[in-house]
Every structure is written in structure tokens, then in C-alpha cells.
Amino acid sequence: DVKVTQSSRYLVKRTGEKVFLECVQDMDHENMFWYRQDPGLGLRLIYFSYDVKMKEKGDIPEGYSVSREKKERFSLILESASTNQTSMYLCASRGGAGGAETQYFGPGTRLLVL
Amino acid sequence: GQNIDQPTEMTATEGAIVQINCTYQTSGFNGLFWYQQHAGEAPTFLSYNVLDGLEEKGRFSSFLSRSKGYSYLLLKELQMKDSASYLCAVRGGDGGFKTIFGAGTRLFVKA
């Protein structure tokens, strides 16, 4: 079974703090993704990576950065947290770029920025 | 622009059949996914359609019409544990890297 883990289930941070969200997958997947999920808006792609050290902006990259130094690990960084970044953050990984390859999601990190 | 529409909420009775519709407008198409997400948990894969027609998998079936930009998820013999959100998602034509998600349909199954 594919396992995607995220470093925290719940986080509370203050405005202006630097926040690190870690994601690790154990299936040697090339592709990894960071989404945020907000009520009524669904999942929105923040960044994705298709290889080590490679990253691409998603639909809402502003205020975020990412790091992929190792294949199994994809980190999301909030350089200076703001209240509008309060959300559920979901990491996902996928083995291939095409076909019926589904994404496997981590359990999510619920971030509250005060 | 790119858009996926699905109803916000639906209610159905245990043992019944429910159909959750999804319409999409995307730039390119490399397949449509349905995911199930229980409250507070991660989405989990239910089905994948890339060709027109019906795919059946146990109590769940998914249908696709590419010409109409339309899909539905059919759940039969509803059980209480089927109460969850159901997400429709389309993989786009940008090399297939990006997947666009709908906002999800919250299904309530009542006794």
C-alpha cells in the first residue's frame, strides 16, 4: 500500500511566522503535489514537482514556496504566514504522468494562522 | 477558463441508489477521477474514466461523456458509511501533470 505521511495533523501559528509542512511518500513516486482545501472551493494546486529539485507553480503559488531535495520528500514553506493561509493542506504523490495513475493523498495538515 | 461543477449537497436513504453529476470545462482532457473523502480524512480513489461509457466497480459505477463534458458517479445499495464528500477531478492536457478538482458533493445517507 502506498503511504503518504505529513508531519503534523494540526498546527497553530502566528501571523508572520515561517511555517514548514513536510510530506513523505514511500512508493518512489516521481510526482508530488501540494494542495489547499477550503470549503466551497475544493482542492487547489499550490505547487507540484515531477522530479528531485524540480518544481512547478500550480494555480495559487503566491505566499508559498517548496523544496524537493530527495525524491521521497516534498516540503511546503509559508515564508510569512498570514491569516488567509488558514486552511487544510493536502500532500499527494503519483507514480506516472499519464494513464490511470491516481494520486495518493496524505492525511492533511489543518493549519490555523492567528 | 477551467471549471468543474457538481452539486453541493445531496441526501439519500439507506439501501437506495444515488447519482452524483459532474460537468467540466477544461483545457485538454486526460481522464476523469472520482474520489471519496470522509470528514477530516484524505481523499481516496474510487474510479477513473478516460473513454466514453460506464465503468462498474462493485456498488459504485462511473459514467463519462467527453462530448458533453459530463460524468456521474452512481452509488447503489447505499450504506451509512457512504456518507462522505465525493470529488470529481479532471486531469488536464498539460502533459497530464495537473488535476483540477471540483468543490465536492457532500452526501448524507439517512436511515
PDB file of C-alpha atoms in Angstrom:
ATOM      1  CA  ASP A   1       0.000   0.000   0.000  1.00  0.00           C
ATOM      2  CA  VAL A   2       1.157   3.478  -0.833  1.00  0.00           C
ATOM      3  CA  LYS A   3       1.756   5.581   2.205  1.00  0.00           C
ATOM      4  CA  VAL A   4       1.911   9.356   2.210  1.00  0.00           C
ATOM      5  CA  THR A   5       2.603  10.947   5.556  1.00  0.00           C
ATOM      6  CA  GLN A   6       2.515  14.572   6.647  1.00  0.00           C
ATOM      7  CA  SER A   7       4.483  15.930   9.560  1.00  0.00           C
ATOM      8  CA  SER A   8       1.560  17.346  11.524  1.00  0.00           C
ATOM      9  CA  ARG A   9      -2.208  16.879  11.616  1.00  0.00           C
ATOM     10  CA  TYR A  10      -2.819  20.224  13.328  1.00  0.00           C
ATOM     11  CA  LEU A  11      -0.718  23.386  13.530  1.00  0.00           C
ATOM     12  CA  VAL A  12      -1.328  26.771  15.100  1.00  0.00           C
ATOM     13  CA  LYS A  13       0.989  29.599  14.053  1.00  0.00           C
ATOM     14  CA  ARG A  14       1.098  33.353  14.411  1.00  0.00           C
ATOM     15  CA  THR A  15       0.996  35.876  11.597  1.00  0.00           C
ATOM     16  CA  GLY A  16       4.462  36.457  10.192  1.00  0.00           C
ATOM     17  CA  GLU A  17       5.906  33.132  11.307  1.00  0.00           C
ATOM     18  CA  LYS A  18       7.733  30.876   8.864  1.00  0.00           C
ATOM     19  CA  VAL A  19       5.930  27.562   8.555  1.00  0.00           C
ATOM     20  CA  PHE A  20       7.246  24.255   7.226  1.00  0.00           C
ATOM     21  CA  LEU A  21       4.921  21.461   6.174  1.00  0.00           C
ATOM     22  CA  GLU A  22       6.631  18.171   5.393  1.00  0.00           C
ATOM     23  CA  CYS A  23       5.386  15.345   3.229  1.00  0.00           C
ATOM     24  CA  VAL A  24       6.978  11.933   2.742  1.00  0.00           C
ATOM     25  CA  GLN A  25       5.932   9.111   0.404  1.00  0.00           C
ATOM     26  CA  ASP A  26       7.264   5.580   0.401  1.00  0.00           C
ATOM     27  CA  MET A  27       6.486   4.410  -3.157  1.00  0.00           C
ATOM     28  CA  ASP A  28       9.327   6.003  -5.125  1.00  0.00           C
ATOM     29  CA  HIS A  29       6.836   8.248  -6.944  1.00  0.00           C
ATOM     30  CA  GLU A  30       8.212  10.897  -9.281  1.00  0.00           C
ATOM     31  CA  ASN A  31       5.365  13.356  -8.897  1.00  0.00           C
ATOM     32  CA  MET A  32       4.363  15.117  -5.720  1.00  0.00           C
ATOM     33  CA  PHE A  33       1.771  17.832  -5.139  1.00  0.00           C
ATOM     34  CA  TRP A  34       0.672  20.325  -2.526  1.00  0.00           C
ATOM     35  CA  TYR A  35      -2.974  21.419  -2.379  1.00  0.00           C
ATOM     36  CA  ARG A  36      -5.038  23.502  -0.059  1.00  0.00           C
ATOM     37  CA  GLN A  37      -8.673  22.654   0.556  1.00  0.00           C
ATOM     38  CA  ASP A  38     -11.211  25.252   1.588  1.00  0.00           C
ATOM     39  CA  PRO A  39     -14.984  24.884   1.974  1.00  0.00           C
ATOM     40  CA  GLY A  40     -16.806  25.523  -1.275  1.00  0.00           C
ATOM     41  CA  LEU A  41     -13.581  25.822  -3.266  1.00  0.00           C
ATOM     42  CA  GLY A  42     -12.359  22.260  -3.420  1.00  0.00           C
ATOM     43  CA  LEU A  43      -8.711  21.345  -3.760  1.00  0.00           C
ATOM     44  CA  ARG A  44      -6.495  23.992  -5.322  1.00  0.00           C
ATOM     45  CA  LEU A  45      -2.990  23.208  -6.511  1.00  0.00           C
ATOM     46  CA  ILE A  46      -0.232  25.266  -4.905  1.00  0.00           C
ATOM     47  CA  TYR A  47       2.911  23.644  -6.321  1.00  0.00           C
ATOM     48  CA  PHE A  48       3.948  20.336  -7.806  1.00  0.00           C
ATOM     49  CA  SER A  49       7.214  18.573  -8.501  1.00  0.00           C
ATOM     50  CA  TYR A  50       7.931  15.942 -11.150  1.00  0.00           C
ATOM     51  CA  ASP A  51      11.482  15.153 -10.052  1.00  0.00           C
ATOM     52  CA  VAL A  52      14.072  15.912  -7.424  1.00  0.00           C
ATOM     53  CA  LYS A  53      14.928  19.622  -7.323  1.00  0.00           C
ATOM     54  CA  MET A  54      12.224  20.316  -9.933  1.00  0.00           C
ATOM     55  CA  LYS A  55       9.173  22.395  -9.090  1.00  0.00           C
ATOM     56  CA  GLU A  56       6.323  23.995 -10.964  1.00  0.00           C
ATOM     57  CA  LYS A  57       3.815  26.582  -9.826  1.00  0.00           C
ATOM     58  CA  GLY A  58       0.243  25.498  -9.531  1.00  0.00           C
ATOM     59  CA  ASP A  59      -2.801  27.737  -9.555  1.00  0.00           C
ATOM     60  CA  ILE A  60      -2.224  29.587  -6.272  1.00  0.00           C
ATOM     61  CA  PRO A  61       1.545  29.737  -5.544  1.00  0.00           C
ATOM     62  CA  GLU A  62       1.603  33.236  -4.051  1.00  0.00           C
ATOM     63  CA  GLY A  63       2.905  33.266  -0.490  1.00  0.00           C
ATOM     64  CA  TYR A  64       4.287  29.731  -0.735  1.00  0.00           C
ATOM     65  CA  SER A  65       7.498  28.037  -1.770  1.00  0.00           C
ATOM     66  CA  VAL A  66       8.533  24.390  -1.960  1.00  0.00           C
ATOM     67  CA  SER A  67      11.596  22.217  -1.690  1.00  0.00           C
ATOM     68  CA  ARG A  68      12.320  18.755  -3.090  1.00  0.00           C
ATOM     69  CA  GLU A  69      15.834  17.718  -2.166  1.00  0.00           C
ATOM     70  CA  LYS A  70      15.042  13.997  -2.009  1.00  0.00           C
ATOM     71  CA  LYS A  71      12.620  12.000  -4.109  1.00  0.00           C
ATOM     72  CA  GLU A  72      10.522  10.880  -1.182  1.00  0.00           C
ATOM     73  CA  ARG A  73      10.155  14.277   0.484  1.00  0.00           C
ATOM     74  CA  PHE A  74       8.315  17.401  -0.638  1.00  0.00           C
ATOM     75  CA  SER A  75       8.164  20.393   1.679  1.00  0.00           C
ATOM     76  CA  LEU A  76       5.793  23.348   1.573  1.00  0.00           C
ATOM     77  CA  ILE A  77       7.039  26.602   3.090  1.00  0.00           C
ATOM     78  CA  LEU A  78       4.989  29.589   4.125  1.00  0.00           C
ATOM     79  CA  GLU A  79       7.616  32.338   4.267  1.00  0.00           C
ATOM     80  CA  SER A  80       5.482  34.667   6.365  1.00  0.00           C
ATOM     81  CA  ALA A  81       2.202  33.143   7.420  1.00  0.00           C
ATOM     82  CA  SER A  82      -0.946  35.214   7.044  1.00  0.00           C
ATOM     83  CA  THR A  83      -4.472  34.619   8.294  1.00  0.00           C
ATOM     84  CA  ASN A  84      -5.740  33.916   4.779  1.00  0.00           C
ATOM     85  CA  GLN A  85      -3.455  30.886   4.709  1.00  0.00           C
ATOM     86  CA  THR A  86      -5.553  29.206   7.370  1.00  0.00           C
ATOM     87  CA  SER A  87      -6.645  26.058   5.582  1.00  0.00           C
ATOM     88  CA  MET A  88      -6.363  22.295   5.223  1.00  0.00           C
ATOM     89  CA  TYR A  89      -3.170  21.384   3.356  1.00  0.00           C
ATOM     90  CA  LEU A  90      -3.033  18.091   1.499  1.00  0.00           C
ATOM     91  CA  CYS A  91       0.033  16.484   0.009  1.00  0.00           C
ATOM     92  CA  ALA A  92      -0.257  13.875  -2.747  1.00  0.00           C
ATOM     93  CA  SER A  93       2.040  11.692  -4.804  1.00  0.00           C
ATOM     94  CA  ARG A  94       1.632   9.904  -8.119  1.00  0.00           C
ATOM     95  CA  GLY A  95       3.782   7.392  -9.952  1.00  0.00           C
ATOM     96  CA  GLY A  96       3.365   8.450 -13.591  1.00  0.00           C
ATOM     97  CA  ALA A  97       2.244  11.409 -15.646  1.00  0.00           C
ATOM     98  CA  GLY A  98      -0.364   9.683 -17.727  1.00  0.00           C
ATOM     99  CA  GLY A  99      -2.803   6.865 -17.870  1.00  0.00           C
ATOM    100  CA  ALA A 100      -4.927   5.883 -14.940  1.00  0.00           C
ATOM    101  CA  GLU A 101      -2.345   6.769 -12.350  1.00  0.00           C
ATOM    102  CA  THR A 102      -4.218   8.168  -9.401  1.00  0.00           C
ATOM    103  CA  GLN A 103      -2.903  10.497  -6.769  1.00  0.00           C
ATOM    104  CA  TYR A 104      -2.426   9.177  -3.247  1.00  0.00           C
ATOM    105  CA  PHE A 105      -3.124  11.714  -0.543  1.00  0.00           C
ATOM    106  CA  GLY A 106      -1.666  12.226   2.876  1.00  0.00           C
ATOM    107  CA  PRO A 107      -3.946  12.724   5.902  1.00  0.00           C
ATOM    108  CA  GLY A 108      -3.747  16.506   5.685  1.00  0.00           C
ATOM    109  CA  THR A 109      -2.488  19.271   7.939  1.00  0.00           C
ATOM    110  CA  ARG A 110      -5.052  21.661   9.333  1.00  0.00           C
ATOM    111  CA  LEU A 111      -3.237  24.993   9.764  1.00  0.00           C
ATOM    112  CA  LEU A 112      -4.628  27.858  11.799  1.00  0.00           C
ATOM    113  CA  VAL A 113      -2.847  31.213  11.493  1.00  0.00           C
ATOM    114  CA  LEU A 114      -3.718  33.673  14.247  1.00  0.00           C
TER     115      LEU A 114
ATOM    116  CA  GLY B   1     -11.426  29.194 -18.013  1.00  0.00           C
ATOM    117  CA  GLN B   2     -11.379  25.787 -16.418  1.00  0.00           C
ATOM    118  CA  ASN B   3     -14.299  24.743 -14.285  1.00  0.00           C
ATOM    119  CA  ILE B   4     -15.809  21.693 -12.671  1.00  0.00           C
ATOM    120  CA  ASP B   5     -19.372  21.818 -11.339  1.00  0.00           C
ATOM    121  CA  GLN B   6     -21.073  19.385  -9.034  1.00  0.00           C
ATOM    122  CA  PRO B   7     -23.943  19.750  -6.574  1.00  0.00           C
ATOM    123  CA  THR B   8     -23.005  20.963  -3.125  1.00  0.00           C
ATOM    124  CA  GLU B   9     -25.086  18.517  -1.122  1.00  0.00           C
ATOM    125  CA  MET B  10     -27.329  15.505  -1.627  1.00  0.00           C
ATOM    126  CA  THR B  11     -29.364  13.366   0.751  1.00  0.00           C
ATOM    127  CA  ALA B  12     -30.417   9.773   0.119  1.00  0.00           C
ATOM    128  CA  THR B  13     -31.843   6.853   2.068  1.00  0.00           C
ATOM    129  CA  GLU B  14     -30.002   3.731   3.131  1.00  0.00           C
ATOM    130  CA  GLY B  15     -30.443   0.985   0.542  1.00  0.00           C
ATOM    131  CA  ALA B  16     -31.334   3.416  -2.246  1.00  0.00           C
ATOM    132  CA  ILE B  17     -29.425   4.491  -5.365  1.00  0.00           C
ATOM    133  CA  VAL B  18     -27.952   7.959  -5.799  1.00  0.00           C
ATOM    134  CA  GLN B  19     -26.387   9.651  -8.819  1.00  0.00           C
ATOM    135  CA  ILE B  20     -23.890  12.479  -8.374  1.00  0.00           C
ATOM    136  CA  ASN B  21     -23.384  14.553 -11.503  1.00  0.00           C
ATOM    137  CA  CYS B  22     -20.302  16.431 -12.614  1.00  0.00           C
ATOM    138  CA  THR B  23     -19.849  18.764 -15.569  1.00  0.00           C
ATOM    139  CA  TYR B  24     -16.487  20.091 -16.617  1.00  0.00           C
ATOM    140  CA  GLN B  25     -14.819  22.576 -18.918  1.00  0.00           C
ATOM    141  CA  THR B  26     -11.067  22.113 -19.104  1.00  0.00           C
ATOM    142  CA  SER B  27      -8.242  22.821 -21.495  1.00  0.00           C
ATOM    143  CA  GLY B  28      -7.418  19.304 -22.589  1.00  0.00           C
ATOM    144  CA  PHE B  29      -8.547  16.023 -21.143  1.00  0.00           C
ATOM    145  CA  ASN B  30      -6.541  13.058 -19.922  1.00  0.00           C
ATOM    146  CA  GLY B  31      -9.124  11.340 -17.765  1.00  0.00           C
ATOM    147  CA  LEU B  32     -11.688  11.934 -15.053  1.00  0.00           C
ATOM    148  CA  PHE B  33     -11.403  10.707 -11.482  1.00  0.00           C
ATOM    149  CA  TRP B  34     -13.838  10.324  -8.626  1.00  0.00           C
ATOM    150  CA  TYR B  35     -12.574  10.409  -5.054  1.00  0.00           C
ATOM    151  CA  GLN B  36     -14.329   9.778  -1.752  1.00  0.00           C
ATOM    152  CA  GLN B  37     -13.426  11.910   1.251  1.00  0.00           C
ATOM    153  CA  HIS B  38     -14.770  11.269   4.729  1.00  0.00           C
ATOM    154  CA  ALA B  39     -14.805  14.234   7.086  1.00  0.00           C
ATOM    155  CA  GLY B  40     -11.330  15.028   8.387  1.00  0.00           C
ATOM    156  CA  GLU B  41      -9.678  12.414   6.206  1.00  0.00           C
ATOM    157  CA  ALA B  42      -7.736  12.313   2.940  1.00  0.00           C
ATOM    158  CA  PRO B  43      -9.467  11.741  -0.407  1.00  0.00           C
ATOM    159  CA  THR B  44      -9.282   8.151  -1.613  1.00  0.00           C
ATOM    160  CA  PHE B  45      -9.520   6.957  -5.212  1.00  0.00           C
ATOM    161  CA  LEU B  46     -12.820   5.497  -6.412  1.00  0.00           C
ATOM    162  CA  SER B  47     -12.785   5.416 -10.199  1.00  0.00           C
ATOM    163  CA  TYR B  48     -11.163   6.566 -13.422  1.00  0.00           C
ATOM    164  CA  ASN B  49     -12.744   7.150 -16.847  1.00  0.00           C
ATOM    165  CA  VAL B  50     -10.914   8.168 -19.976  1.00  0.00           C
ATOM    166  CA  LEU B  51     -13.216   6.706 -22.639  1.00  0.00           C
ATOM    167  CA  ASP B  52     -16.943   7.281 -23.004  1.00  0.00           C
ATOM    168  CA  GLY B  53     -19.163   4.839 -21.229  1.00  0.00           C
ATOM    169  CA  LEU B  54     -19.807   3.211 -17.906  1.00  0.00           C
ATOM    170  CA  GLU B  55     -17.204   1.694 -15.605  1.00  0.00           C
ATOM    171  CA  GLU B  56     -18.599  -0.545 -12.900  1.00  0.00           C
ATOM    172  CA  LYS B  57     -16.812  -1.465  -9.711  1.00  0.00           C
ATOM    173  CA  GLY B  58     -18.960  -3.201  -7.161  1.00  0.00           C
ATOM    174  CA  ARG B  59     -21.603  -0.870  -5.735  1.00  0.00           C
ATOM    175  CA  PHE B  60     -20.004   2.110  -7.474  1.00  0.00           C
ATOM    176  CA  SER B  61     -20.185   2.963 -11.183  1.00  0.00           C
ATOM    177  CA  SER B  62     -18.900   5.967 -13.074  1.00  0.00           C
ATOM    178  CA  PHE B  63     -20.015   7.251 -16.454  1.00  0.00           C
ATOM    179  CA  LEU B  64     -18.301   9.614 -18.871  1.00  0.00           C
ATOM    180  CA  SER B  65     -19.410  11.538 -21.945  1.00  0.00           C
ATOM    181  CA  ARG B  66     -16.475  13.537 -23.290  1.00  0.00           C
ATOM    182  CA  SER B  67     -18.524  15.302 -25.963  1.00  0.00           C
ATOM    183  CA  LYS B  68     -20.875  16.651 -23.286  1.00  0.00           C
ATOM    184  CA  GLY B  69     -18.203  17.297 -20.672  1.00  0.00           C
ATOM    185  CA  TYR B  70     -20.255  15.225 -18.266  1.00  0.00           C
ATOM    186  CA  SER B  71     -19.767  12.450 -15.782  1.00  0.00           C
ATOM    187  CA  TYR B  72     -21.733  10.860 -12.998  1.00  0.00           C
ATOM    188  CA  LEU B  73     -20.982   8.610 -10.066  1.00  0.00           C
ATOM    189  CA  LEU B  74     -23.667   6.063  -9.250  1.00  0.00           C
ATOM    190  CA  LEU B  75     -23.813   4.543  -5.805  1.00  0.00           C
ATOM    191  CA  LYS B  76     -26.089   1.544  -5.308  1.00  0.00           C
ATOM    192  CA  GLU B  77     -27.369  -0.135  -2.137  1.00  0.00           C
ATOM    193  CA  LEU B  78     -26.378   2.883  -0.105  1.00  0.00           C
ATOM    194  CA  GLN B  79     -24.899   2.285   3.313  1.00  0.00           C
ATOM    195  CA  MET B  80     -24.493   4.711   6.185  1.00  0.00           C
ATOM    196  CA  LYS B  81     -20.713   4.583   5.719  1.00  0.00           C
ATOM    197  CA  ASP B  82     -21.176   6.102   2.244  1.00  0.00           C
ATOM    198  CA  SER B  83     -21.893   9.444   3.913  1.00  0.00           C
ATOM    199  CA  ALA B  84     -18.919  11.471   2.690  1.00  0.00           C
ATOM    200  CA  SER B  85     -17.872  14.065   0.151  1.00  0.00           C
ATOM    201  CA  TYR B  86     -17.372  12.925  -3.420  1.00  0.00           C
ATOM    202  CA  LEU B  87     -14.863  14.824  -5.512  1.00  0.00           C
ATOM    203  CA  CYS B  88     -14.892  14.953  -9.296  1.00  0.00           C
ATOM    204  CA  ALA B  89     -11.467  15.680 -10.790  1.00  0.00           C
ATOM    205  CA  VAL B  90     -10.171  16.074 -14.350  1.00  0.00           C
ATOM    206  CA  ARG B  91      -6.588  15.610 -15.451  1.00  0.00           C
ATOM    207  CA  GLY B  92      -5.760  18.303 -17.971  1.00  0.00           C
ATOM    208  CA  GLY B  93      -3.900  18.311 -21.232  1.00  0.00           C
ATOM    209  CA  ASP B  94      -0.721  19.939 -19.905  1.00  0.00           C
ATOM    210  CA  GLY B  95       1.307  16.749 -20.076  1.00  0.00           C
ATOM    211  CA  GLY B  96      -1.126  15.291 -17.595  1.00  0.00           C
ATOM    212  CA  PHE B  97       0.588  16.774 -14.552  1.00  0.00           C
ATOM    213  CA  LYS B  98      -2.240  18.899 -13.274  1.00  0.00           C
ATOM    214  CA  THR B  99      -5.566  17.661 -11.983  1.00  0.00           C
ATOM    215  CA  ILE B 100      -8.428  20.073 -11.443  1.00  0.00           C
ATOM    216  CA  PHE B 101     -10.843  19.272  -8.641  1.00  0.00           C
ATOM    217  CA  GLY B 102     -14.463  20.166  -8.179  1.00  0.00           C
ATOM    218  CA  ALA B 103     -15.607  21.520  -4.819  1.00  0.00           C
ATOM    219  CA  GLY B 104     -17.133  18.167  -3.934  1.00  0.00           C
ATOM    220  CA  THR B 105     -20.619  16.883  -3.208  1.00  0.00           C
ATOM    221  CA  ARG B 106     -21.487  16.126   0.395  1.00  0.00           C
ATOM    222  CA  LEU B 107     -23.683  13.049   0.523  1.00  0.00           C
ATOM    223  CA  PHE B 108     -25.801  12.374   3.585  1.00  0.00           C
ATOM    224  CA  VAL B 109     -27.219   8.856   3.902  1.00  0.00           C
ATOM    225  CA  LYS B 110     -30.128   8.605   6.299  1.00  0.00           C
ATOM    226  CA  ALA B 111     -31.705   5.525   7.814  1.00  0.00           C
TER     227      ALA B 111
END
